[in-house]
Structure formats: structure tokens, C-alpha cells
PDB file of C-alpha atoms in Angstrom:
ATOM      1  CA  UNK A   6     116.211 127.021 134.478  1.00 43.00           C
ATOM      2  CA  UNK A   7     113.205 125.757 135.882  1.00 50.00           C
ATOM      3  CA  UNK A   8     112.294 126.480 138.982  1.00 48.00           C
ATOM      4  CA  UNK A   9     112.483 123.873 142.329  1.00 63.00           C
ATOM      5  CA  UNK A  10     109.439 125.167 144.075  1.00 75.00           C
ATOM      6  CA  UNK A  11     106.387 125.578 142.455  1.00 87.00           C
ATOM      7  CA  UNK A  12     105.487 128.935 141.332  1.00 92.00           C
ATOM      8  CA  UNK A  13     102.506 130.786 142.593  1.00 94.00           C
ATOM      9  CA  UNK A  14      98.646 130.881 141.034  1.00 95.00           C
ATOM     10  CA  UNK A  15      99.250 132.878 137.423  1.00 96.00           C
ATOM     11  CA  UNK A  16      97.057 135.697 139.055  1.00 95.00           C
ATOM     12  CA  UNK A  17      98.760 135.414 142.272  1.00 96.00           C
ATOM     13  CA  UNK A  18     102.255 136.130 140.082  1.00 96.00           C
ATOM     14  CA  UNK A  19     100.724 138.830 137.432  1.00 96.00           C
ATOM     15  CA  UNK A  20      99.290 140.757 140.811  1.00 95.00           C
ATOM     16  CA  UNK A  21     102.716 140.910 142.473  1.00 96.00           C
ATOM     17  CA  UNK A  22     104.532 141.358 138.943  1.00 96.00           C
ATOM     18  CA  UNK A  23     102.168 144.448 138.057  1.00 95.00           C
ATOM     19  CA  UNK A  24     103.087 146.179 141.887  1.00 95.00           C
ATOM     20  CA  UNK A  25     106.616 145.644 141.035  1.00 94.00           C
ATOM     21  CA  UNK A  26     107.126 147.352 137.567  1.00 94.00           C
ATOM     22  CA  UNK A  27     103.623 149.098 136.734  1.00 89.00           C
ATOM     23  CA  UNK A  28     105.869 152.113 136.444  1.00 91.00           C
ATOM     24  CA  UNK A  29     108.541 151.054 134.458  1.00 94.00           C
ATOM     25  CA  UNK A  30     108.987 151.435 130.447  1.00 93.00           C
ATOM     26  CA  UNK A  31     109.153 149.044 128.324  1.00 94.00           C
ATOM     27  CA  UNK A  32     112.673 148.079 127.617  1.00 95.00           C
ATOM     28  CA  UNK A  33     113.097 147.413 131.795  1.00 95.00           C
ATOM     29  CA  UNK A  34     110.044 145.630 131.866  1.00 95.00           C
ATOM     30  CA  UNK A  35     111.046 143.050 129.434  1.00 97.00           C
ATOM     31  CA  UNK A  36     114.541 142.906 131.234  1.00 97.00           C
ATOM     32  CA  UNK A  37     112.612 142.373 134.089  1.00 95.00           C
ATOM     33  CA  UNK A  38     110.221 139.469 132.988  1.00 96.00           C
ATOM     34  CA  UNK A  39     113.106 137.230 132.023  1.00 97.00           C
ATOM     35  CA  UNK A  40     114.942 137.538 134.847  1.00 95.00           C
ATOM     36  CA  UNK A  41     112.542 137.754 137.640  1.00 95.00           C
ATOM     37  CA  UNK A  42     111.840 133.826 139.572  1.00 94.00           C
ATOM     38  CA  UNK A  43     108.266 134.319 139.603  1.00 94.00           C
ATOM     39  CA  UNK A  44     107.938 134.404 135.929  1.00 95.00           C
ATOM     40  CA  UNK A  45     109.723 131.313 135.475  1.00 95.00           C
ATOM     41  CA  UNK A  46     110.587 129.857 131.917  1.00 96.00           C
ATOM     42  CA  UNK A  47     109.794 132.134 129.324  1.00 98.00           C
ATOM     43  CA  UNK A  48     109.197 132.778 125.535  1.00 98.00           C
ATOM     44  CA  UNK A  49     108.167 135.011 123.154  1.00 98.00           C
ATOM     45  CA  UNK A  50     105.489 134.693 120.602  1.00 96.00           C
ATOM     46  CA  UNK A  51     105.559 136.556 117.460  1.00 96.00           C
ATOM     47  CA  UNK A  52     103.930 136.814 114.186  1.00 93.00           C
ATOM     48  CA  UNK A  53     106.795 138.833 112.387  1.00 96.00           C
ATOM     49  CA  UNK A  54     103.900 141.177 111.084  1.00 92.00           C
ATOM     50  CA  UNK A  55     104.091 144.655 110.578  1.00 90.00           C
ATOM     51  CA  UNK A  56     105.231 146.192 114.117  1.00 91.00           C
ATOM     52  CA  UNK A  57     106.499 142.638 115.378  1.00 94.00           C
ATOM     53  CA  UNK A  58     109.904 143.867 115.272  1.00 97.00           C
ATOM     54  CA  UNK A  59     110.263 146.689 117.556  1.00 97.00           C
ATOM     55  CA  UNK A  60     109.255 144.277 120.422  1.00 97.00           C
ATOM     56  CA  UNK A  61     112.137 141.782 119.095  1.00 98.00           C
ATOM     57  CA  UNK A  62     114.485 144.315 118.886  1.00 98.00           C
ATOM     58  CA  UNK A  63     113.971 145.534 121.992  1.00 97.00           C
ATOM     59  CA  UNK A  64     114.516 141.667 122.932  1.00 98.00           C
ATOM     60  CA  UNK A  65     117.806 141.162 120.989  1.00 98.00           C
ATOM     61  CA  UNK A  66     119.284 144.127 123.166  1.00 97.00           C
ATOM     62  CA  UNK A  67     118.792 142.196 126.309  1.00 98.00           C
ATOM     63  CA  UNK A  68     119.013 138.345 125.601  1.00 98.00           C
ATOM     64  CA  UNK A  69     119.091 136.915 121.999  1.00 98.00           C
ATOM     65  CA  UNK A  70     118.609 133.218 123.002  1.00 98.00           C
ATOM     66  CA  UNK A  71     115.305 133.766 124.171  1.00 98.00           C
ATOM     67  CA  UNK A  72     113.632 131.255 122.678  1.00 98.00           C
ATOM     68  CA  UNK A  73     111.138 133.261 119.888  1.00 98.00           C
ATOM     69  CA  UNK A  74     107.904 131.088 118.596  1.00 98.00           C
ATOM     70  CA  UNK A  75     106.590 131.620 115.342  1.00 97.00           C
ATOM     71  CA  UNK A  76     103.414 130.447 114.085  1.00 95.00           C
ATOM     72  CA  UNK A  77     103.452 128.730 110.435  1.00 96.00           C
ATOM     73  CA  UNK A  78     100.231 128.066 109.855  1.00 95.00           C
ATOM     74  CA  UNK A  79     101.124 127.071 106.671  1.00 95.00           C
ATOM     75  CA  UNK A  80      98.641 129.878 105.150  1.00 94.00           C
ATOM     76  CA  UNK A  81     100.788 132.624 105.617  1.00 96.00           C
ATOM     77  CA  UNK A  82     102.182 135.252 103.038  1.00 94.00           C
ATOM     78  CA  UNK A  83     105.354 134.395 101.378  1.00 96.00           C
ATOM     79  CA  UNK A  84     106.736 137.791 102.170  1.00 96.00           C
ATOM     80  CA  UNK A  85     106.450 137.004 106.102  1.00 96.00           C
ATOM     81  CA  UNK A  86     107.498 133.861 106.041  1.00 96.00           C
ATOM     82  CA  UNK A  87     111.217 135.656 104.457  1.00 97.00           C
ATOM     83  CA  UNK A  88     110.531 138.665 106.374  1.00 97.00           C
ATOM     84  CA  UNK A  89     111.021 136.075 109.599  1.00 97.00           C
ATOM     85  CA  UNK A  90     114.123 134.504 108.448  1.00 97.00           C
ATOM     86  CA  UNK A  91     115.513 138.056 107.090  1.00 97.00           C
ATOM     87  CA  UNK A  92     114.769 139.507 110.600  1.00 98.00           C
ATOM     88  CA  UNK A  93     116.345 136.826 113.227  1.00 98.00           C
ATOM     89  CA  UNK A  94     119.224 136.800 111.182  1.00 98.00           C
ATOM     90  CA  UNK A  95     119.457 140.761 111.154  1.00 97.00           C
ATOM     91  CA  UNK A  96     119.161 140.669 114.769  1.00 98.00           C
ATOM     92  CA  UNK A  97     121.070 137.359 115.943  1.00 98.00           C
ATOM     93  CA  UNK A  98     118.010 135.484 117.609  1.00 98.00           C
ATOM     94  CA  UNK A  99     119.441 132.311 118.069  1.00 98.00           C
ATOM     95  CA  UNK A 100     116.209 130.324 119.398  1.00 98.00           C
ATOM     96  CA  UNK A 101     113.745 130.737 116.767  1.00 98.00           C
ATOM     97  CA  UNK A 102     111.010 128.009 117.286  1.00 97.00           C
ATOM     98  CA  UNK A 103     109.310 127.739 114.367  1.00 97.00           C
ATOM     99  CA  UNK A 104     105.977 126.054 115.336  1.00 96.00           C
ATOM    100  CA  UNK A 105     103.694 124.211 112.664  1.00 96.00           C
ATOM    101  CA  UNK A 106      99.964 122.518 112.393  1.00 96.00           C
ATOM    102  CA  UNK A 107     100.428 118.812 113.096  1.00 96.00           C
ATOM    103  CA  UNK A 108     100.408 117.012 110.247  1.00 96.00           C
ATOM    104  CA  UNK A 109      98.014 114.304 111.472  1.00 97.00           C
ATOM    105  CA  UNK A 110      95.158 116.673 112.256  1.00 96.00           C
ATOM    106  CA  UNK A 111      95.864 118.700 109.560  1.00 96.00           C
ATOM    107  CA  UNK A 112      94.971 115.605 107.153  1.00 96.00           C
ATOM    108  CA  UNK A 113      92.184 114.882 108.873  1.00 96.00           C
ATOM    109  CA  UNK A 114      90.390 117.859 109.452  1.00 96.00           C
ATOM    110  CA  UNK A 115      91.653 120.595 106.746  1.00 95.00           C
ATOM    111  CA  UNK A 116      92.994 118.066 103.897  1.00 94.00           C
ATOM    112  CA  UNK A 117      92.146 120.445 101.093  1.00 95.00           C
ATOM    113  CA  UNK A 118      93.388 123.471 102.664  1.00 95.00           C
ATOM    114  CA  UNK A 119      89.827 124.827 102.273  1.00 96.00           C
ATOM    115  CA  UNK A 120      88.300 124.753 105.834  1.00 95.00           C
ATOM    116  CA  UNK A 121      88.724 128.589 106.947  1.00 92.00           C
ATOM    117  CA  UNK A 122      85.902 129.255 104.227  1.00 92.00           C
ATOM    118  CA  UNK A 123      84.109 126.946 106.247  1.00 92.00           C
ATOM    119  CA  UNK A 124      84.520 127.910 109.512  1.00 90.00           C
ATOM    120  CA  UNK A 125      87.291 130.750 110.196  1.00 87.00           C
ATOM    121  CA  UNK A 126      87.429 130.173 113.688  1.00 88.00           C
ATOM    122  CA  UNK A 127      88.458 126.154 112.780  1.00 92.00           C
ATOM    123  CA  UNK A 128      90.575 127.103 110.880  1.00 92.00           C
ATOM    124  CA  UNK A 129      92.654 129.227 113.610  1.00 90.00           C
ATOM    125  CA  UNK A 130      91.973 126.501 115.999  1.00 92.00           C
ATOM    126  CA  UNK A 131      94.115 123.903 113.717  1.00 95.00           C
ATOM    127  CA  UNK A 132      96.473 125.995 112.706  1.00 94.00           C
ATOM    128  CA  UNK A 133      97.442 128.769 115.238  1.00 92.00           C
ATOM    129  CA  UNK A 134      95.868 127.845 118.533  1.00 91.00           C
ATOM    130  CA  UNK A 135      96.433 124.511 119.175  1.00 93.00           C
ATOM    131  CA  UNK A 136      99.635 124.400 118.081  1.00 95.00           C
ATOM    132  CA  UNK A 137     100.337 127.577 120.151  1.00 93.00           C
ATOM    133  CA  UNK A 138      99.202 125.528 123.231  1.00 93.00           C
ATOM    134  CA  UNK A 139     101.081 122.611 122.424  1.00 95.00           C
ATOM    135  CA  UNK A 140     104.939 124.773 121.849  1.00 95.00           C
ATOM    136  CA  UNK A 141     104.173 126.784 125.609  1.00 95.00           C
ATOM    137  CA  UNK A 142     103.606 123.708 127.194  1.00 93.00           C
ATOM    138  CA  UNK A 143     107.014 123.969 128.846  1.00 91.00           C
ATOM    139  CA  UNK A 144     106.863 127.817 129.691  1.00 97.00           C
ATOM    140  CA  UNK A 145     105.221 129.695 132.738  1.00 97.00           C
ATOM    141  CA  UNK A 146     105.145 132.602 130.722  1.00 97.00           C
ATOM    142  CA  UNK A 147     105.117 134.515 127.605  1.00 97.00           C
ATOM    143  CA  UNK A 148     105.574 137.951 126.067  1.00 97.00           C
ATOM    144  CA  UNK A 149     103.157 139.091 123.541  1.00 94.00           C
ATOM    145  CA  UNK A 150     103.067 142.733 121.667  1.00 90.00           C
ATOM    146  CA  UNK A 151      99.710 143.799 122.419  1.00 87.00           C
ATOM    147  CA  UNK A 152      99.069 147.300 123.058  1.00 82.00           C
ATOM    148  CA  UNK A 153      96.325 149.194 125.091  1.00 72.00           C
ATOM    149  CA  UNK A 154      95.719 151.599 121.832  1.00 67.00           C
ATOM    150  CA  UNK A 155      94.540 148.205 119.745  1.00 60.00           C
ATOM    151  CA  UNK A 156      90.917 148.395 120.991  1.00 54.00           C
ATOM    152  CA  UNK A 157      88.586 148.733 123.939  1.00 50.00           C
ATOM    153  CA  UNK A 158      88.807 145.541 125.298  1.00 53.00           C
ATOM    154  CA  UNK A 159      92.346 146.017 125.708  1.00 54.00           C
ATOM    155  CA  UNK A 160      92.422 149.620 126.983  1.00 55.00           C
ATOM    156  CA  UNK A 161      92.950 148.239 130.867  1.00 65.00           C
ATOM    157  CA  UNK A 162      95.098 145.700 129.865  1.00 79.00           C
ATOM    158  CA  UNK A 163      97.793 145.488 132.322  1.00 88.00           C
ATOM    159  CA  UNK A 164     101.505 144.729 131.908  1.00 93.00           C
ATOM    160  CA  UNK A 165     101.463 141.145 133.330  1.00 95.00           C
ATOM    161  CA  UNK A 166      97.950 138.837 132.982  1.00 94.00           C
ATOM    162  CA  UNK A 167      97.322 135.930 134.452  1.00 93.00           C
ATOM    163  CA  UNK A 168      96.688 133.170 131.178  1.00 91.00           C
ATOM    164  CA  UNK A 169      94.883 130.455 131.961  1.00 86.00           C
ATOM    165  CA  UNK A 170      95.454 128.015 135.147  1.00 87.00           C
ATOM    166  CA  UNK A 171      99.789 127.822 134.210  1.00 89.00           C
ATOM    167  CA  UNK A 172     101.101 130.584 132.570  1.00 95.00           C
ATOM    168  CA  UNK A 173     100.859 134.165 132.862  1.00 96.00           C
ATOM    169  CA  UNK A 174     101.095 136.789 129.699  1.00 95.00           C
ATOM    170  CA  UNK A 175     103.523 139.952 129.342  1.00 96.00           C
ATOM    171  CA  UNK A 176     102.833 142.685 127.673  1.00 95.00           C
ATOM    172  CA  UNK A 177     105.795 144.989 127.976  1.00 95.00           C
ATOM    173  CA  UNK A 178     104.412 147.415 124.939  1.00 92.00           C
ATOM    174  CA  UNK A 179     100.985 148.138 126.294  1.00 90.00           C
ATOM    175  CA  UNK A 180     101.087 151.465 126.961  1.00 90.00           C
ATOM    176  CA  UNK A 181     103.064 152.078 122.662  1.00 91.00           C
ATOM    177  CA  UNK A 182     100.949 153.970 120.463  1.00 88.00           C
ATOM    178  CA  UNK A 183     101.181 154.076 116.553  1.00 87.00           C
ATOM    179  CA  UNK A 184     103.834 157.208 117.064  1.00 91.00           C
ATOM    180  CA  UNK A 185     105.975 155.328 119.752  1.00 93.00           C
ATOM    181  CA  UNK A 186     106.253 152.228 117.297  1.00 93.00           C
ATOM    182  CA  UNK A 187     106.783 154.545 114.292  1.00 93.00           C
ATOM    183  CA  UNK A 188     109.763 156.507 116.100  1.00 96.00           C
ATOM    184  CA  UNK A 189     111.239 153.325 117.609  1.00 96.00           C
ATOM    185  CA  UNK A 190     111.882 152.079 113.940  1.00 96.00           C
ATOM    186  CA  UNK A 191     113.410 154.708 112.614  1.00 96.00           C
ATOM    187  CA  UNK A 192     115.678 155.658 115.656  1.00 97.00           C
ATOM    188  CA  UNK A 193     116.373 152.199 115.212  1.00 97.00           C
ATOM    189  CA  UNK A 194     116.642 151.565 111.438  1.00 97.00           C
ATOM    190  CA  UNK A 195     114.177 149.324 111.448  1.00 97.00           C
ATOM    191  CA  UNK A 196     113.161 147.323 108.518  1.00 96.00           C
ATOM    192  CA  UNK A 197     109.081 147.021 107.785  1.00 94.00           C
ATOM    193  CA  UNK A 198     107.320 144.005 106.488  1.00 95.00           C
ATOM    194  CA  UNK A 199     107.447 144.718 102.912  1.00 94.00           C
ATOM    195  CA  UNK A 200     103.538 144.424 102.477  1.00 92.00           C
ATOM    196  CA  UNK A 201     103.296 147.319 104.216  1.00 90.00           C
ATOM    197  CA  UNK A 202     103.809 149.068 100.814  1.00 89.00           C
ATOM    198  CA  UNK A 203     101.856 147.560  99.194  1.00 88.00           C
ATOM    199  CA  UNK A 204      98.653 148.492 101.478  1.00 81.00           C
ATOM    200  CA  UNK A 205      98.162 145.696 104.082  1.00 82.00           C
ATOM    201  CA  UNK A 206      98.571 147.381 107.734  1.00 77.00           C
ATOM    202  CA  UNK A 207      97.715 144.058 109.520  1.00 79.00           C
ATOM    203  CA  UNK A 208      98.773 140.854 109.054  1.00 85.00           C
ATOM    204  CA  UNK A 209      97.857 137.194 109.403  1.00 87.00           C
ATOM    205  CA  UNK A 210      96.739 134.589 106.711  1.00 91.00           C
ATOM    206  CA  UNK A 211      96.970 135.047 103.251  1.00 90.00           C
ATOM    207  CA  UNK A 212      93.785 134.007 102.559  1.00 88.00           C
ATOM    208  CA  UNK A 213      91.583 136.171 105.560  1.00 87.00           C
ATOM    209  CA  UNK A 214      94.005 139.167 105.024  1.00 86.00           C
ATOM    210  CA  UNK A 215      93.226 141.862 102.270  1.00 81.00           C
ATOM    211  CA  UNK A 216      94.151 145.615 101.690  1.00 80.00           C
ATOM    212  CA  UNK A 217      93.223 148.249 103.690  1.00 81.00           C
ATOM    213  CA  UNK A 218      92.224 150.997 101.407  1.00 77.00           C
ATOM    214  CA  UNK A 219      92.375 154.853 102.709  1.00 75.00           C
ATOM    215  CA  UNK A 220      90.667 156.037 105.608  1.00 70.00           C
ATOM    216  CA  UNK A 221      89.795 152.478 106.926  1.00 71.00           C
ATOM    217  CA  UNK A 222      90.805 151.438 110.249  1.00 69.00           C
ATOM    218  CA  UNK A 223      94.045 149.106 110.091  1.00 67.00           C
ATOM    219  CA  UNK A 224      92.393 146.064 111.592  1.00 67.00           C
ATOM    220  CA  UNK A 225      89.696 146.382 108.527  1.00 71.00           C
ATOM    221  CA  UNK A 226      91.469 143.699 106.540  1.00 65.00           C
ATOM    222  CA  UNK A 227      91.870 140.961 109.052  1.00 69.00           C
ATOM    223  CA  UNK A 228      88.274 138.688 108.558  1.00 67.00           C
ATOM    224  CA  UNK A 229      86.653 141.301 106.238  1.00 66.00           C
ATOM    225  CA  UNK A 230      83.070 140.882 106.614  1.00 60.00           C
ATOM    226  CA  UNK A 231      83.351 139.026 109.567  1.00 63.00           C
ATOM    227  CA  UNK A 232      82.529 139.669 113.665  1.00 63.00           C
ATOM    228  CA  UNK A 233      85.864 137.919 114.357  1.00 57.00           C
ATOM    229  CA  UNK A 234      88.660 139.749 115.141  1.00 53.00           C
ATOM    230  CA  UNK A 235      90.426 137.280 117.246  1.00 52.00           C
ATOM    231  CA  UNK A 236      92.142 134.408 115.932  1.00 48.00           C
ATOM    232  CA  UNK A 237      92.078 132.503 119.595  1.00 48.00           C
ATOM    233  CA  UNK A 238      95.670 132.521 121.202  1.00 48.00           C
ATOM    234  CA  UNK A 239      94.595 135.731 123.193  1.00 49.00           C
ATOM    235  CA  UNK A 240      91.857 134.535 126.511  1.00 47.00           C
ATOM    236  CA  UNK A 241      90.293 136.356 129.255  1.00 46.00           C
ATOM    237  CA  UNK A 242      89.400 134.279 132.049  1.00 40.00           C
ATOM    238  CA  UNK A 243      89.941 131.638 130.309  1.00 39.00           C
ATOM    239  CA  UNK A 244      87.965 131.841 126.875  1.00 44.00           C
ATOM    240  CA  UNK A 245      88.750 133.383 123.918  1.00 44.00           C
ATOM    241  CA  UNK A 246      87.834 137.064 123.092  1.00 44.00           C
ATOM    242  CA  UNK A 247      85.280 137.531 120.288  1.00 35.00           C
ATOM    243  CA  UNK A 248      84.690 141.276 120.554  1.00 34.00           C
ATOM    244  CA  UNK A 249      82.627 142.975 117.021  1.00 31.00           C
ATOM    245  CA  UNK A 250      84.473 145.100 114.795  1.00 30.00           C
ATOM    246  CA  UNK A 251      84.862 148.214 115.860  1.00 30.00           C
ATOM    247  CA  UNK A 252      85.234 151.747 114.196  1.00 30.00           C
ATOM    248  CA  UNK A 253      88.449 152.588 115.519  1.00 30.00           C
ATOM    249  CA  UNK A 254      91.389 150.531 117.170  1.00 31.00           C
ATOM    250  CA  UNK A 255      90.855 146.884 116.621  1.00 30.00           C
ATOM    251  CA  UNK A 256      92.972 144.225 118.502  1.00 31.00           C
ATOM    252  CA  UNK A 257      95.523 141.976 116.945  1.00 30.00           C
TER     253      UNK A 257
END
């Protein structure tokens, strides 16, 4: 419910929010975030890609009508777009928001479906970003699956971030490493994304995701070729991260 008094400054709220359960693992911290007043109406975002699930398993154990936005940009593989259906169902999500590129700007600016060899980072604006904006219009917060291990400019990240001027960011798996994830799934029984056999360790858009071939970093398929490693719905301070691609631990 939303709150009658408005809430505090997003880095006013992520300050207090970080004192109160920097400690805590990751289960209670997510327990925590939708239950606590000062992160007021809350969502999750996920990309049902390859280790999307632990964090919404971890949410169908505490509260499966959470509402849980999922970006169809329209360019994604087949295999995720069943793989997000499959995996609500399997775990009883009830609120899945499926959010799309509006159809008006999508005419306009990408009619062809051709722009991201163009301009990648248009591309992501159409179709992931501004959309994004648009569906957490009515939240103060949202939960993301980032992790610290993903790359440099995320090895401080802390469990709550201030996002912007109105909404703050939780992270409730930053401190999970590639074992952690691997053991949660099969304690769990865990199904994968089933292009994870077939060689693609990261996922986005079909057509600026490609195999990741032995011995290369799992980020190496996302923008192959490319500086970009961000697709835009992740800021700091307010503008989007464009970090180069790095030799180990890339971000998501």
C-alpha cells in the first residue's frame, strides 16, 4: 500500500536501509525490503536469463504476488521468452508484468527491426530502458540480481542504492558468487535456461548475444566487439554505466 507520508530522499532511505541489514543474507534481506515502510511499493525486475531464477525463487518463498517485470523487447530468444512462462508457472508468481516497447515509438524509430546495427545503445533505449522507466513509475523501489563478483564497478556495490531522484535499487544477491548460485540450484532443483547447453552463459537479445566459446569470460558474448556492456537500466548518480570490457567479471 502506498505510503501517506512521503518517503525520504532515495539516498537518505538506501543509507538507513544499508545500517539496518548490511549483515544479513540474502533470503532476510529480501524479506526485509518488502516489508520495511521506507522502501515503499516494490517490484522486481528480471530478465529470466541464466541465474535469474535463484533470485525468484528465493522470492516465491516469501511473497509470490510480488509483482515481477519482464522486459520483452521483442528481440529476445525464443527459448527465454518459454523459459519465463515455464518458470512463473513452476513457481506460482502470480504478478508477472510483462512489459513491452511501445508500439508508437517502435514504428517510428526502429520500423524495420534493424536499428541496434545502427546504434546498439538506441536500440536498448527503445526497447529495454524506456519502457523499464515507464512500468516503475508507480514503485519506490526495486530488486535487481546484480552481484559484486560481476565486475569492478560493482565490487562496492552495496545492498540498497539510491536510483535516481524516486526510487532506490536492492540488491539482495550482491555478495553470491558463481559457486553460491551454482549450489542454490541444485539444493533447490533448479531448472537452467536451456541455452545454457548450448554455450551462451549470458543472456539478452538474440541478435547482440552469441556463444561464448572455452576459456572466454561469460560476459564475452553480450555486444561482441563492442565497449558496451551496459544495456542502460543500471545508473550511477544518475547516468548510465558504460564501463570497457574487461578481462574478467563483466556486469550484467
Amino acid at each position: 500500500m502506498p505510503l501517506e507520508a512521503p518517503l525520504p530522499a532515495p539516498a537518505d532511505r538506501a543509507k538507513e536501509l544499508n545500517a539496518r541489514y548490511r549483515h544479513h543474507g540474502a533470503r532476510d534481506i529480501l524479506a526485509q525490503a518488502l516489508t520495511d515502510p521506507l522502501t515503499g511499493r516494490i517490484a522486481m525486475v528480471s530478465s529470466f536469463g541464466v541465474e535469474s531464477v535463484v533470485l525468484l525463487h528465493l522470492l516465491s518463498t516469501l511473497d509470490r504476488t510480488v509483482p515481477v517485470l519482464f522486459l520483452n523487447t521483442e528481440m529476445l530468444f525464443e527459448e527465454t521468452i518459454q523459459y519465463q512462462r515455464d518458470i512463473s508457472k513452476q513457481l506460482g508468481l502470480t504478478d508477472v508484468r510483462v512489459i513491452s516497447p511501445d508500439r508508437t515509438e517502435l514504428f517510428l524509430e526502429d520500423n524495420d527491426a534493424l536499428l541496434w546495427q545502427k546504434s546498439t545503445d538506441a536500440c536498448c533505449a527503445l526497447r529495454k530502458t524506456r519502457p523499464l522507466e515507464k512500468a516503475l513509475s508507480g514503485f519506490d523501489a526495486w530488486i535487481t540480481g546484480r552481484k559484486r563478483y560481476q565486475s569492478g564497478t560493482r565490487a562496492q556495490m552495496d545492498l540498497f542504492e539510491a536510483d535516481g531522484e524516486n526510487r532506490i535499487k536492492v540488491n539482495p544477491m550482491a555478495h553470491f558468487t558463481p559457486d553460491t548460485i551454482r549450489e542454490y540450484m541444485e539444493n533447490n532443483n533448479l531448472p537452467r535456461h536451456p541455452l545454457v547447453k548450448k554455450g551462451f552463459a549470458s543472456l539478452g537479445c538474440a541478435p547482440c548475444t552469441s556463444r561464448v566459446r572455452d576459456g572466454e569470460d561469460p560476459r564475452a558474448g553480450r555486444w561482441r566487439g563492442q565497449d558496451k556492456t551496459e544495456c542502460g537500466i543500471h545508473f550511477e548518480n544518475g547516468k548510465m554505466v558504460r564501463t570497457p570490457v574487461r578481462p574478467s567479471g563483466e556486469v550484467f
